[in-house]
Amino acid sequence: MTDENGTIESHPLHHGEEVESYPPSAEFRAQANVNDPSVYWRAAEDPEAYWAEQAQRLSWTKPFTETLDWSNPPFAKWFQDGELNVAANCLDRHLAAGLGDRVAIHFEGEPGDTRTITYAELTHEVKRAANMLTSLGVEAGDRVAIYMPMIPEAVIAMLAVVRLGAAHSVIFGGFSAESLRARIDDARAELVITADGGYRKGRVSALKPTVDDALALHGGGSTVERVLVVRRGENEVSMQEGRDLWWHEEITAFDGAHEPRGFPAETPLFILYTSGTTGKPKGILHTSGGYLTQASTTHRDVFDLKPESDVYWCTADIGWITGHSYVVYGPLANGATQVIYEGTPETPDWGRWWSIIQKYGVTIFYTAPTAIRACMKVGRQVPEQYDLSSIRVLGSVGEPINPEAWRWYRDVIGAGTAPIVDTWWQTETGAIMISPLPGLTALKPGSAQVPQPGITAAVVNEAGEQVDHGQGGLLVVQRPWPSMVRTIWGDDQRFVDTYWSKFGDQYFAGDGARYDDDGDIWLLGRVDDVMNVSGHRLSTAEIESALVEHHAVAEAAVVGADDETTGQAVVAFVILKSQQKLLTPEGAEVELRQHVTAQIGAIARPRQVFVVGELPKTRSGKIMRRLLKDAAEGKEIGDTTTLADTAVMQTISARMRGEL
Ligand code: 6R9
């Protein structure tokens, strides 16, 4: 078998199974940022020296002398006696290098409005915004909540906050008032930056009213003193006297003179909430120097970024970690030119993304498998109408990419030649941890393959011992890395319990994985009660607790069932209270889907809600979600012998088939 790049080699995956692989072309390899394989063993010999070298690419106002302090594990300190300003690393230093006229952002609004913003302009706007935030009382050490659409002001707001040594907590615009409030309260934010609304699917989706609702919940009384509102959707909003301010009115008072101060490398940079195995979201804390070092290094090397000629586009929303590391911090620290698109891929039609790639000559494109599968479903005839020949590197993130989608992505979007970097990482890891390097790795569809230089990730058994090639187990990271989570905001104990109690000195990622016979890593999905829906992490416990908060619901069990497009889909099983008269089993589905949307947000809305009489439980009372997952996937029900009542699954299956 051959392709345009020469020979496709075959490798055994599990014993007996052959997997094709695609080595880099000679031309790609020759020009790649990283093309000397010795980088792996050099970094492995002395990871700290490797990271110290990478950190030198940043501008430090005070150089660090100590690379890593791991004297109090698992609380790492990287470059701790060094000082830097993260925003100045993303902005001012590029101006000092004469790159002020380079485009930082090609913004494309969903309705078709566009803005081109150079590094000089972006720097100017961030400085003005920093002055504005100072006038509103924002100081080093504060937290600012950001609840915004994908518009340049979102990036400006994030950078203005961190320029002052404060930390942001970005909350995805799809989250409900309840979720927003819980995050504001946990971070004790005093300022919220939002917009009236943003464009999604051809209409304005309001944001400010959700902020109003959030702040009115629980009898008001939140920590928030000010709400700064960007005008975008032009939708009607109410402004509360003394609390709410329009960004465009306030900003006029401030000029672009602002000297960045250096802050210690371990200064909190942001908190980002993510789902865990219990109901309460975890505030993942990232700090400055180490985070920026790894975000920028991986952005440059994994995507083979050439900042002077590439046009980079990552489709992630800034509400997710991918938007933090690979829309804001990595690309801007590297002086990249990037596209930011506000809306959805199907608006006004499924050609939108491809028309943007054609229009701006995008060379590096980074998206999620769920989006690729959705485009596959629509058909290759859509992207084939556009000139995508500028593409030279493709990336994937969020969940394992199935080989079929991988091949489609490479053939249809990447002209059959673009390398695909399948990047494994997490909110907690801050930056890419396992991925091919496009100038070195012979790619295998479906596998993230190799830990990055300076990263020691491994597959281990329950005892924490590395398994042999050809074997499966749990994914761990064995040594601290610069962009690692520093703690769970306000809850050091939960940080220790969640990630470090299982293996002691190894970070437990919560993912299953296996080595193939070559030692490449294949990710197998979560091993805990965390679902992955369209690349977004959702916790079964969080959705279950939202369901049981509904007055008609007695008990609920939620599973992530395999889904062709979204990877997994939320399927809920509920028992209604016997006395309640509000809901019929038929009415319950609509009502409860709506209820979850209101409680958590549309991303958590169940695909299906089944009303059942009983849930399958073990004799000790644990819900057997594994069996419900089988039922939700229409599979043969697995072993039911440990159930207290073995008949219950038959009843549930019959109910799902509509027979009861
Ligand atoms: C960046 C991001 C993290 C979880 C992670 C894993 C899954 C992400 C993946 C992948 C297989 C990949 N995941 N990338 N699984 N291959 N390339 O997605 O962060 O939202 O915190 O999710 O996503 O299960 O543990 P986050």
PDB file of C-alpha atoms in Angstrom, residues 6 8 14 18 27 123 128 158 165 349 395 425 472 509 536 539 596:
ATOM      1  CA  GLY A   6       5.643   7.009  -0.208  1.00  0.00           C
ATOM      2  CA  ILE A   8       2.628   3.209   4.223  1.00  0.00           C
ATOM      3  CA  HIS A  14      -2.600  -5.807  19.310  1.00  0.00           C
ATOM      4  CA  GLU A  18      -2.203  -4.606  11.475  1.00  0.00           C
ATOM      5  CA  GLU A  27       9.954  17.657   2.249  1.00  0.00           C
ATOM      6  CA  THR A 123      -1.419  45.472  22.454  1.00  0.00           C
ATOM      7  CA  ARG A 128      -6.416  50.419  27.479  1.00  0.00           C
ATOM      8  CA  MET A 158      -8.285  37.761  29.369  1.00  0.00           C
ATOM      9  CA  GLY A 165      -1.432  39.998  37.857  1.00  0.00           C
ATOM     10  CA  ASP A 349     -24.379  26.297   5.752  1.00  0.00           C
ATOM     11  CA  GLY A 395      -4.774  18.688  14.584  1.00  0.00           C
ATOM     12  CA  TRP A 425      -4.104  16.352  27.087  1.00  0.00           C
ATOM     13  CA  GLY A 472      -3.485  -2.045  28.455  1.00  0.00           C
ATOM     14  CA  ALA A 509      -5.235  11.056  34.483  1.00  0.00           C
ATOM     15  CA  HIS A 536     -16.644  18.198  26.443  1.00  0.00           C
ATOM     16  CA  SER A 539     -19.872  14.235  35.013  1.00  0.00           C
ATOM     17  CA  VAL A 596     -30.972  19.831  32.877  1.00  0.00           C
TER      18      VAL A 596
END
